[in-house]
Short mmCIF file of C-alpha atoms in Angstrom, two decimals:
data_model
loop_
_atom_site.label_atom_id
_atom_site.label_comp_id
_atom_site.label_asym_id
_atom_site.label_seq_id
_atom_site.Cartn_x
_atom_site.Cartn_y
_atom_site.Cartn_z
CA UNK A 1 27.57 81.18 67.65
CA UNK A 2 24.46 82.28 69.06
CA UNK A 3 21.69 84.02 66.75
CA UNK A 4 21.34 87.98 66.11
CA UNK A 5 18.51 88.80 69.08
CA UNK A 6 15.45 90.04 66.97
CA UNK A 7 13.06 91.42 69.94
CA UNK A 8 9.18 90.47 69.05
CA UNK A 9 7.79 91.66 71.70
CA UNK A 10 6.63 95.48 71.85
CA UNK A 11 3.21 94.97 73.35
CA UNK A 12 4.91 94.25 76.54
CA UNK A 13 7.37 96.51 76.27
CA UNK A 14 8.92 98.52 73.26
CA UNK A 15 12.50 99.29 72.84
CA UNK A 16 13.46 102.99 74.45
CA UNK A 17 12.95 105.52 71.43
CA UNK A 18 16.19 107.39 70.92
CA UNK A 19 14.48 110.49 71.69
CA UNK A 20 13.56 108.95 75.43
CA UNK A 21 17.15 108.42 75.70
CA UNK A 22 18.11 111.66 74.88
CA UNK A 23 15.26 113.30 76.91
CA UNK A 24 15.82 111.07 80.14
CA UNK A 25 19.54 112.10 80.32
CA UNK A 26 18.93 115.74 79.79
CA UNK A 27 15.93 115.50 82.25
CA UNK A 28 18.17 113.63 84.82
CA UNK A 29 20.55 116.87 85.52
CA UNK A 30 17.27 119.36 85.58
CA UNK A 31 14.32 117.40 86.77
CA UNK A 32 15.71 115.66 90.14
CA UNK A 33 14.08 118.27 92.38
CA UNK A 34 10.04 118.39 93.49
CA UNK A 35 8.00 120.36 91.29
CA UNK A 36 5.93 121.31 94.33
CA UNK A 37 8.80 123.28 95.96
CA UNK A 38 9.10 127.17 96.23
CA UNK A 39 12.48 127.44 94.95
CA UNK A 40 14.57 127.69 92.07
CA UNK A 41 15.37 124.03 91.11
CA UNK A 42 11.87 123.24 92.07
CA UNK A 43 10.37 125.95 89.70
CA UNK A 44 12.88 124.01 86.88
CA UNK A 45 11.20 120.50 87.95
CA UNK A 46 7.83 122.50 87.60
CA UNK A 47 8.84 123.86 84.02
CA UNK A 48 9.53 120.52 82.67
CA UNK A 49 6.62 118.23 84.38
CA UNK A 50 4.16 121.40 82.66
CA UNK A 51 5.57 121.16 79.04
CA UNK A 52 5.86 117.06 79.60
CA UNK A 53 1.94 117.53 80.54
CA UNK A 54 1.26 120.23 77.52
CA UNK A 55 3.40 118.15 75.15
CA UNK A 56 1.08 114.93 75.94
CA UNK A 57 -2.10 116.33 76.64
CA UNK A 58 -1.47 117.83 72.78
CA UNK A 59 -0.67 114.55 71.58
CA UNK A 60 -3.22 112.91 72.44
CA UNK A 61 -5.82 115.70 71.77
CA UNK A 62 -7.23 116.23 75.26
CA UNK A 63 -6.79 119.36 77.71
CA UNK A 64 -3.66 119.13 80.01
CA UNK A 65 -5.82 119.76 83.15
CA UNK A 66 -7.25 116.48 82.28
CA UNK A 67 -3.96 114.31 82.16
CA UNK A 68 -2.16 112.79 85.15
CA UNK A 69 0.91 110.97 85.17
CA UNK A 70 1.08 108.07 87.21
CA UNK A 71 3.65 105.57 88.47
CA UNK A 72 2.71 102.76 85.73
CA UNK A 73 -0.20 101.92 82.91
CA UNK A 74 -1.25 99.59 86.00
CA UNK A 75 -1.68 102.13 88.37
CA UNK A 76 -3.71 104.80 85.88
CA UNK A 77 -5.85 101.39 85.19
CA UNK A 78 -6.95 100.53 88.43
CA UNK A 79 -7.22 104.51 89.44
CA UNK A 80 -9.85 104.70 86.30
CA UNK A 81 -11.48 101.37 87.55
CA UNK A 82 -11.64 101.96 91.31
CA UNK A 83 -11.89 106.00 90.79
CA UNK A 84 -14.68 105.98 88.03
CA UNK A 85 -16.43 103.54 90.42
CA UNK A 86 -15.93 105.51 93.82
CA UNK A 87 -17.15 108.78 92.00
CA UNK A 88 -20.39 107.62 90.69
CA UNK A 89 -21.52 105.38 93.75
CA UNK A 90 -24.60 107.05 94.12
CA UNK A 91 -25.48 105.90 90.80
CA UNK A 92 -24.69 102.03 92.07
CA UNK A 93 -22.13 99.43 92.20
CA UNK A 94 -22.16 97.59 88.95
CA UNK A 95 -19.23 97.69 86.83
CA UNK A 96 -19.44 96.10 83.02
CA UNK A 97 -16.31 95.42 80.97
CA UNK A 98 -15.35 93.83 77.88
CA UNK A 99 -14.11 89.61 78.24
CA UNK A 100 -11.24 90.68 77.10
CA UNK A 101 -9.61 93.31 79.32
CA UNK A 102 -6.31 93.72 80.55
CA UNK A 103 -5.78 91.85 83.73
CA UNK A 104 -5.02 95.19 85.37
CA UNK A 105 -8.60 96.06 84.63
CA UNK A 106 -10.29 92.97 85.75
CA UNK A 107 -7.87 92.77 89.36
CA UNK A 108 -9.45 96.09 89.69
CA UNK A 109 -12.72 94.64 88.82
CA UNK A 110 -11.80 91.68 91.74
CA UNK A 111 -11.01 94.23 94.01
CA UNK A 112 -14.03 96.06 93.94
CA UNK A 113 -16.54 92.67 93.83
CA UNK A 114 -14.64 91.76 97.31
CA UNK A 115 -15.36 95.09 98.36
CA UNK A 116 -19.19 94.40 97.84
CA UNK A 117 -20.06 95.70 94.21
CA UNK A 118 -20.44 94.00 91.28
CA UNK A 119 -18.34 92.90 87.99
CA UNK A 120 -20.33 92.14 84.73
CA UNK A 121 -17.90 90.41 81.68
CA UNK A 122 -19.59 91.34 78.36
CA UNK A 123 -18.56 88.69 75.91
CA UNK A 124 -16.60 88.58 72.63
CA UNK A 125 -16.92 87.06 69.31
CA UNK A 126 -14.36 84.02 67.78
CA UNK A 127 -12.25 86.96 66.10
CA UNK A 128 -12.50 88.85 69.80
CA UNK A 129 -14.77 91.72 68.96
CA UNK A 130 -17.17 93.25 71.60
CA UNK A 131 -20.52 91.47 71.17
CA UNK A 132 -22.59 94.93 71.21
CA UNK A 133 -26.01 93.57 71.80
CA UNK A 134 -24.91 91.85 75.33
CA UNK A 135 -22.65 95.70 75.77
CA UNK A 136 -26.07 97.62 75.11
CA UNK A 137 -27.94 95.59 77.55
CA UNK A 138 -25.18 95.46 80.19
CA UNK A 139 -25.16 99.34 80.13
CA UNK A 140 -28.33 99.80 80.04
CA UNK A 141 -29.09 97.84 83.82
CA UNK A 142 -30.15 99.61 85.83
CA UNK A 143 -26.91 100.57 89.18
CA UNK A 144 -24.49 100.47 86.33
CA UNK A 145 -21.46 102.88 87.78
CA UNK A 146 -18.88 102.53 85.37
CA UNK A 147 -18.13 100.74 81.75
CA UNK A 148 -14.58 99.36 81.16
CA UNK A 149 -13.70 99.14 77.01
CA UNK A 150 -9.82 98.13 75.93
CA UNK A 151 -9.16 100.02 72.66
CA UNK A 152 -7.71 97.05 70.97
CA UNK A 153 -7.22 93.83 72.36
CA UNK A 154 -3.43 93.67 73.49
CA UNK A 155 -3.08 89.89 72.58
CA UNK A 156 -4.87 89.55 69.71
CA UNK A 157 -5.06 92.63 68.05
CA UNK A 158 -8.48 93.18 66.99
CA UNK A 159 -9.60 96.45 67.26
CA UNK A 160 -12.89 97.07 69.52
CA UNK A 161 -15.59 98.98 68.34
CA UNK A 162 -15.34 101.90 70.82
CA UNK A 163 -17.39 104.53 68.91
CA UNK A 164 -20.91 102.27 68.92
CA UNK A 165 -19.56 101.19 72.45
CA UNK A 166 -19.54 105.25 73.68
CA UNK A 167 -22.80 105.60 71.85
CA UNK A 168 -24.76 103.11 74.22
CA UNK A 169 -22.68 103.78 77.17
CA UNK A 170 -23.90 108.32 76.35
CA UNK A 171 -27.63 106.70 75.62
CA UNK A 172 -27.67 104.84 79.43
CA UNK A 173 -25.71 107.46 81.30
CA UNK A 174 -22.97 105.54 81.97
CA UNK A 175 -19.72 107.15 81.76
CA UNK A 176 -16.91 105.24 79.77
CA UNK A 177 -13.47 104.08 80.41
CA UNK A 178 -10.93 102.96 77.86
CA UNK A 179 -7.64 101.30 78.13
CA UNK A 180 -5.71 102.79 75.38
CA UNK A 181 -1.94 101.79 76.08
CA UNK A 182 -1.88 99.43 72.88
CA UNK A 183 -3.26 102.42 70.64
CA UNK A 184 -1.55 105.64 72.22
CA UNK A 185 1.76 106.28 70.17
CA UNK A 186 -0.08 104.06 67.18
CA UNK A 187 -2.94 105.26 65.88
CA UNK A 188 -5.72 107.67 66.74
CA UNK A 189 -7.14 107.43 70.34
CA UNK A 190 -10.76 106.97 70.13
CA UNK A 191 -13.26 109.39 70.86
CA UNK A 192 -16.35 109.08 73.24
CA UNK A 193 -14.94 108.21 76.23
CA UNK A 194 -14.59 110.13 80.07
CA UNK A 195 -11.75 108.20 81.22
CA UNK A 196 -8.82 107.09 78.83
CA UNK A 197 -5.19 105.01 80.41
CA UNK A 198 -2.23 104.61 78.58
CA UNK A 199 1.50 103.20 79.22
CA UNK A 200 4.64 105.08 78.09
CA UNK A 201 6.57 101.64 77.78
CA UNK A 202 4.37 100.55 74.89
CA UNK A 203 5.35 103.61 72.91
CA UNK A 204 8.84 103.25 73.61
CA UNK A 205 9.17 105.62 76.44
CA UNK A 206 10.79 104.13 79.44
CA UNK A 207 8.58 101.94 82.18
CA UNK A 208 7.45 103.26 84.85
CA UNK A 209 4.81 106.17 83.64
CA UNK A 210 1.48 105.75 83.36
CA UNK A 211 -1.40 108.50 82.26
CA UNK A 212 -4.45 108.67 83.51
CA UNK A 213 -6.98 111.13 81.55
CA UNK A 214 -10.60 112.07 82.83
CA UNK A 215 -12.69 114.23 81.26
CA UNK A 216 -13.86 117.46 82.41
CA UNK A 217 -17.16 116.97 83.87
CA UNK A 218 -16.45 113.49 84.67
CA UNK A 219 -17.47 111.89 88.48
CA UNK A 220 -14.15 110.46 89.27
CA UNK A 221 -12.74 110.27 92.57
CA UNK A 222 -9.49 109.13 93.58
CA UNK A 223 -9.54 105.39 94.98
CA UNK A 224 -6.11 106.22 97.07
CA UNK A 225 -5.33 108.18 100.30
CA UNK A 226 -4.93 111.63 100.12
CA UNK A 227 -2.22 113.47 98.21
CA UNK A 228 -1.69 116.64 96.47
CA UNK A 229 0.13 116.23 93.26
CA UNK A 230 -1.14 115.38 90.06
CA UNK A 231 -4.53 117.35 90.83
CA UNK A 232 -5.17 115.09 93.83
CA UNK A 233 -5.23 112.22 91.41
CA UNK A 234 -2.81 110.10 91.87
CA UNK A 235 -0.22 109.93 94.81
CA UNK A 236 3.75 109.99 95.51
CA UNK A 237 6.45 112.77 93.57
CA UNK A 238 6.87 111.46 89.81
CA UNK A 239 9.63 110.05 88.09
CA UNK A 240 10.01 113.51 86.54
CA UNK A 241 13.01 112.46 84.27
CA UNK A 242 10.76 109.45 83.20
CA UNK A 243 7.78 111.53 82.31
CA UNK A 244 9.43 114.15 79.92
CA UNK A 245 11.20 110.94 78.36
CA UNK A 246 7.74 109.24 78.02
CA UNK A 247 6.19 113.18 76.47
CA UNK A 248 9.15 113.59 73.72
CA UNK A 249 9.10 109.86 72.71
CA UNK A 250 4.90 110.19 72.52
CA UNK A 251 5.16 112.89 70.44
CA UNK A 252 8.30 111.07 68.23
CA UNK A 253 5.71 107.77 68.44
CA UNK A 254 2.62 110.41 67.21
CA UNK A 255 4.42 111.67 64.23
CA UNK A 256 5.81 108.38 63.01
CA UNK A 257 2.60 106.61 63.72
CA UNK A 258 0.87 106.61 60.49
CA UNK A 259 4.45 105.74 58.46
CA UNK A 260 5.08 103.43 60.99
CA UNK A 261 1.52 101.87 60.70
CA UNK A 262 1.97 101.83 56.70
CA UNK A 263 4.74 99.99 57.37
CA UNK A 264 3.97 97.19 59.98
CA UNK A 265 0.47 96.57 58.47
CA UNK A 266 1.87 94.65 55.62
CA UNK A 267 5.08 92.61 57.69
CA UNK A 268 1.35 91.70 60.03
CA UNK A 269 -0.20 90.48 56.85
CA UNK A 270 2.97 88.07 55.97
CA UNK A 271 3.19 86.78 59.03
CA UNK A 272 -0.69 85.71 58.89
CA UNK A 273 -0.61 84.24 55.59
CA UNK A 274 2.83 82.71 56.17
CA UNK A 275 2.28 80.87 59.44
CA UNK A 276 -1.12 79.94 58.12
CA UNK A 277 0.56 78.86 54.86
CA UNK A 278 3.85 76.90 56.33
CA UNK A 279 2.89 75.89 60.26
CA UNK A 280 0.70 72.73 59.46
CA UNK A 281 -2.40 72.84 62.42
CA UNK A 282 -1.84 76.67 63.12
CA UNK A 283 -4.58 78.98 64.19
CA UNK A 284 -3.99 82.05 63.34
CA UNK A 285 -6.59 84.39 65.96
CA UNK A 286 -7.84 87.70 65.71
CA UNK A 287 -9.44 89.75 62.84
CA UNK A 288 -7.61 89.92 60.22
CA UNK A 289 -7.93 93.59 58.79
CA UNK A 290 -10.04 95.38 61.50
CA UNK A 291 -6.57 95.33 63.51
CA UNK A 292 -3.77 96.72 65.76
CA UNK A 293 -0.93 97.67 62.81
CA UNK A 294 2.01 95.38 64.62
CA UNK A 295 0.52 92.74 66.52
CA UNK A 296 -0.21 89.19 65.65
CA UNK A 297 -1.11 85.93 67.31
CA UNK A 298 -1.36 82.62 66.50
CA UNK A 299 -1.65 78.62 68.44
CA UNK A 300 0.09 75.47 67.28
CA UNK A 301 -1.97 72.53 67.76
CA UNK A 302 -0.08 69.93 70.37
CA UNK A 303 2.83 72.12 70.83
CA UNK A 304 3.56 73.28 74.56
CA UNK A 305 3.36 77.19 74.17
CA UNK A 306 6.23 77.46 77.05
CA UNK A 307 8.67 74.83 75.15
CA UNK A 308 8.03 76.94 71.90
CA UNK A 309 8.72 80.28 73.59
CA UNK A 310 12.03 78.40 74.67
CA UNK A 311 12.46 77.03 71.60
CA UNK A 312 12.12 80.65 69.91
CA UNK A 313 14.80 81.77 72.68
CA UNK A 314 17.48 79.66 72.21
CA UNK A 315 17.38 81.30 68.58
CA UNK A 316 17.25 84.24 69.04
CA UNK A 317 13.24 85.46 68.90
CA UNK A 318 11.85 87.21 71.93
CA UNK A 319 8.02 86.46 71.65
CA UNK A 320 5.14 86.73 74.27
CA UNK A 321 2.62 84.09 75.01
CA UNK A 322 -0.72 83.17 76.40
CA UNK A 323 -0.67 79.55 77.00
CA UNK A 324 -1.20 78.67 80.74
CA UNK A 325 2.10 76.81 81.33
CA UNK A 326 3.50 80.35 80.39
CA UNK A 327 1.61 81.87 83.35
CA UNK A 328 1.76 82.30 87.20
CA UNK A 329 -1.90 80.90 87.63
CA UNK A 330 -1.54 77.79 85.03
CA UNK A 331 -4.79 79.15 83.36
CA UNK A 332 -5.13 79.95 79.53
CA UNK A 333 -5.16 83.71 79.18
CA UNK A 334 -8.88 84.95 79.62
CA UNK A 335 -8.82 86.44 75.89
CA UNK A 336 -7.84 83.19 74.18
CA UNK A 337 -10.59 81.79 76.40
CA UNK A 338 -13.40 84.08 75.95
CA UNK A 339 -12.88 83.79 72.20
CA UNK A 340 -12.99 80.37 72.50
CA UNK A 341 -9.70 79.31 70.60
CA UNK A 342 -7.07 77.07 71.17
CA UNK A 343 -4.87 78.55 74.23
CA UNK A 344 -2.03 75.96 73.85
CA UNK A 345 1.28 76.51 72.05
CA UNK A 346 0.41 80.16 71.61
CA UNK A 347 3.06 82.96 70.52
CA UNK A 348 2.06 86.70 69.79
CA UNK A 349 4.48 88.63 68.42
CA UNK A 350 4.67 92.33 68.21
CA UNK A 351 6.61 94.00 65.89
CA UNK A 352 8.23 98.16 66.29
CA UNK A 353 10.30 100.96 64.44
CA UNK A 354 13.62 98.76 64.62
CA UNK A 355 11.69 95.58 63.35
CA UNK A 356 12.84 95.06 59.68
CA UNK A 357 11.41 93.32 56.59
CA UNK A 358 14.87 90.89 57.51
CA UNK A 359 13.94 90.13 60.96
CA UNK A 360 10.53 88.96 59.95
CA UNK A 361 11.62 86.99 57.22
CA UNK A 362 14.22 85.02 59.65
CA UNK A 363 11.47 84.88 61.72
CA UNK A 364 9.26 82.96 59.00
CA UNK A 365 12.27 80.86 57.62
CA UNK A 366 12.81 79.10 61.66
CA UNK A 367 9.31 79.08 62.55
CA UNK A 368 8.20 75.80 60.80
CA UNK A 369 11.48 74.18 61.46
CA UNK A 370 10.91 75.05 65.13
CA UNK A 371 7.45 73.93 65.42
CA UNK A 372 8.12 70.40 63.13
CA UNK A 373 11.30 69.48 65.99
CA UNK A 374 8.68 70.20 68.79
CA UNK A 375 5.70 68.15 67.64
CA UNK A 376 8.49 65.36 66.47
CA UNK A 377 10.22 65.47 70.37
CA UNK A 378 6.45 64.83 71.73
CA UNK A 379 5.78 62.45 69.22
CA UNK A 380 2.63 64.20 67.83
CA UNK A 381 3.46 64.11 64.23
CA UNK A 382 0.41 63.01 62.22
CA UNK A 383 -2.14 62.84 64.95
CA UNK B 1 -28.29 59.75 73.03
CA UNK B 2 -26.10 57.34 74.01
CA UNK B 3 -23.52 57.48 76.89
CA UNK B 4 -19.47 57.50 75.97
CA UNK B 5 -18.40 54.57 74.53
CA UNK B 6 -14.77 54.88 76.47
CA UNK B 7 -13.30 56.89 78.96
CA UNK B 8 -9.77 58.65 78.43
CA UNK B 9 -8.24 59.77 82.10
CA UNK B 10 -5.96 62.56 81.34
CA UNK B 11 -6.31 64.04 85.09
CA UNK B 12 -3.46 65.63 86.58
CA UNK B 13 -2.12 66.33 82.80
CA UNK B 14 -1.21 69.39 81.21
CA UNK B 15 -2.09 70.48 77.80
CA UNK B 16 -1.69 70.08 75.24
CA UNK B 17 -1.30 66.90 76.81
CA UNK B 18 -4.99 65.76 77.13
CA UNK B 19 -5.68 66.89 73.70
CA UNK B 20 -3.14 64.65 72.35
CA UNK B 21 -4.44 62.00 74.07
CA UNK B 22 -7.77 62.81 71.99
CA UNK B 23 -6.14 62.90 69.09
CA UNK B 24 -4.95 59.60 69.57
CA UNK B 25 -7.59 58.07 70.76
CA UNK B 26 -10.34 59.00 68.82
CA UNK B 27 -9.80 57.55 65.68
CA UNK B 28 -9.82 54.17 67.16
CA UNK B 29 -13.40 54.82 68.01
CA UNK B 30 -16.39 53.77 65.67
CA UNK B 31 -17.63 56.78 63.37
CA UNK B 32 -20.75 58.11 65.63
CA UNK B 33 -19.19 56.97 69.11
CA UNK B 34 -18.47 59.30 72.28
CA UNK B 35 -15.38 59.73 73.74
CA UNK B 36 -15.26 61.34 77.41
CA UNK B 37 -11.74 63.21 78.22
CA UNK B 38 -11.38 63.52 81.78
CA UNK B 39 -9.21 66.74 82.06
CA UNK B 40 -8.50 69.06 85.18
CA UNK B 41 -6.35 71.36 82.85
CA UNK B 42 -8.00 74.56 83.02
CA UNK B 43 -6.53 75.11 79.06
CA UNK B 44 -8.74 71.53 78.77
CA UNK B 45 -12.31 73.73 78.48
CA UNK B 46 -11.29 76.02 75.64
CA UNK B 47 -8.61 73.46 73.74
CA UNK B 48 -11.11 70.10 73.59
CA UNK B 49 -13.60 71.98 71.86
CA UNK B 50 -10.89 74.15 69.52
CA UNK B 51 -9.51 70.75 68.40
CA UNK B 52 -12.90 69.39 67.61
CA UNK B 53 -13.50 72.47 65.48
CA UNK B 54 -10.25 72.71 63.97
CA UNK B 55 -10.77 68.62 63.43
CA UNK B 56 -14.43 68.50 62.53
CA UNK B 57 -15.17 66.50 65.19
CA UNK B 58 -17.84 67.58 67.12
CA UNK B 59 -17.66 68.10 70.93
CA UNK B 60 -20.57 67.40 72.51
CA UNK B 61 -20.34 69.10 76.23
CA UNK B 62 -18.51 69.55 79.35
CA UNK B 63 -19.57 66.72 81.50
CA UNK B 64 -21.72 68.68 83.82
CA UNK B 65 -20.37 66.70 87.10
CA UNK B 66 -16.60 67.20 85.31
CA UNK B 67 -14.10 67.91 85.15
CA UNK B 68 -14.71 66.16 81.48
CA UNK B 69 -15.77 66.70 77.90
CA UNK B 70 -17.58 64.66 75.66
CA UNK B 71 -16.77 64.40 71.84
CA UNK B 72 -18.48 62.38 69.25
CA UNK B 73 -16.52 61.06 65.97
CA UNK B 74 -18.05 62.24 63.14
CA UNK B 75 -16.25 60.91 60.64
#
């Protein structure tokens, strides 16, 4: 008999939120036509991609003539990258960002280095916080265009200090993106920023919508060919049933957040003194309290992180890892690296409003078990 | 500063591979000897020196002609 699944793996992709099930179907009979359209299914379409916008934009505290939907969290990534960078050209061609970015944000960054500018990676500390000294004297060079600043980090957890990173970025000039998609639907966006991404599937909305928010005021210019919708933003027609899914699951996310965040915070806290506790040669990475409320990562010492995630499979856990045997390129993930902790047999696991105290515990129980067969397969026990 | 005292070849390996081969070998090294892990692993560069701190051994450098890392047994 095979396990019960127990899915551990939200910051990829959270499960659909009942209410993005219920608004996707009801948006799929009403919102099928193109918004831009003179007629009376298109003024429908229009109706619901409006309140989807007003719904968000409330959300998330900003003005709706500042939020865009886009095809994916990718796409509103590399339009704040490559658009923040295209608008303020006159200002130079030097982009800083954190170590620790999302690899959306640094292909950005690679695409705009082959293009002739320049990519600065600020580093981060053992836990993975910002190191603010090297931020305040990365912003403050002189051709500096645009600052990139993830919210949190999205494999370790540890939350970024965005605030004293706004205050430098005001004090040099330099306007400030942040990639929000593991803190939108969670906790409080941060303030201080001109651009701000985020990704419906990490909220539990369905994949496949992005949004892209920039600040009135703020030189932004859109990186891709021409195209009308979405304020000139961001081209091709929207999934329209997609987006009024993602809007009423944000604002279902939003209102649960701080419950839900009450809740997770402590099953976080087991799961780093457990592992800690009960894995022997376990390094348990990221800050401990200054935190995302549901994520948590950890490396077992000898163990091959793509045999464990197998391992975790075959009963039943869906985890995520950043070991390089887990990857396309066969390098550690660039976060494990730039804190400068062990990359190998790594699992993060990411917990959401079906995750119970039960699946955790089952979780805990296996773990050591699965870890001890591993290291006694390679013959590593001891060592 | 003395040179390594032995040589470990762990090219073409993947980790955690080399770093059990570290783990093996060191101890059969005299206290204050240097071992140098040859190790094309990309993962290599972050894991050698997160075993020696998790260990309290203490890694000494990347080999600057590498791709290698030196570690010294401390105890």
């Amino acid at each position: 008999m095979s396990p019960t699944p127990v899915y551990l793996d939200a910051a990829t992709a959270a499960p659909l939120h009942p209410v993005a099930r219920q608004a996707l179907l009801a948006a799929l009979d009403d919102g099928w036509a193109d918004p831009a359209r003179l007629y009376t299914q298109a003024r429908r379409a229009r109706q619901l991609l409006d309140a989807a916008r007003e719904a968000t934009a409330a959300t998330i505290g900003v003005r709706a003539d500042e939020l865009s939907f886009t095809p994916s969290g990718t796409t509103a990534a590399h339009s704040a990258v490559l658009g923040g960078l295209a608008g303020r050209r006159r200002a130079g061609a030097a982009l800083v960002h954190s170590a620790i970015e999302h690899s959306a944000v640094l292909h950005a960054a690679e695409r705009h280095v082959a293009g002739g500018g320049t990519a600065h990676a600020v580093a981060v500390d053992r836990v993975g916080r910002l190191n603010l000294t090297c931020w305040a004297e990365a912003v403050r060079t002189p051709g500096v265009a645009l600052a990139a600043l993830i919210a949190a980090s999205h494999e370790v957890g540890t939350v970024q200090p965005v605030a004293a990173a706004a205050e430098l970025c005001a004090a040099a000039g330099v306007p400030l993106y942040v990639d929000a998609a593991q803190v939108v639907g969670r906790t409080a966006a941060p303030q201080g920023w001109s651009v701000l991404t985020a990704s419906a599937h990490k909220w539990g909305g369905p994949p496949g919508v992005g949004l892209l928010v920039v600040r009135k005021g703020t030189r932004w210019e859109s990186p891709w060919p021409a195209d009308e919708r979405e304020s000139g933003r961001t081209p091709g027609v929207l999934n329209l049933p997609a987006v009024v899914a993602a809007a009423a699951s944000l604002r279902a996310a939003a209102a649960d957040a701080a419950a839900e965040a009450a809740r997770l915070t402590p099953l976080v806290d087991r799961i780093r003194a457990r592992v800690a506790a009960e894995v022997p040669d376990v390094e348990v990475v990221g800050d401990p309290t200054d935190r995302l409320p549901h994520l948590v990562t950890f490396s077992c010492l000898y163990v091959d992180g793509e045999a464990l995630s197998h391992a975790l499979d075959r009963r039943g856990f869906a985890v995520s890892s950043g070991s390089s045997c887990t990857s396309s390129t066969l390098r550690p993930s660039h976060v494990l690296e730039a804190m400068g902790v062990l990359s190998h047999g790594n699992v993060r696991v990411s917990l959401h409003r079906e995750t119970t105290e039960a699946d955790v515990e089952r979780f805990l129980a296996e773990l050591p078990g699965i870890v001890a067969g591993l290291r006694a397969e390679a013959g590593v026990v001891g060592l | 500063m003395s040179g390594p005292a032995q040589v470990l070849d762990c090219r073409g390996q993947r980790c955690p591979l080399p770093v059990i081969a570290l783990a093996r070998r060191l101890p059969g090294l005299p206290v204050g000897s240097v071992l140098r892990v040859l190790a094309d692993d990309p993962a290599a560069a972050v894991d050698i020196p997160a075993w020696c701190r998790m260990r309290g051994q203490e890694f000494v450098a990347a080999v600057p002609d590498g791709p290698g890392y030196d570690v010294r047994r401390t105890h």
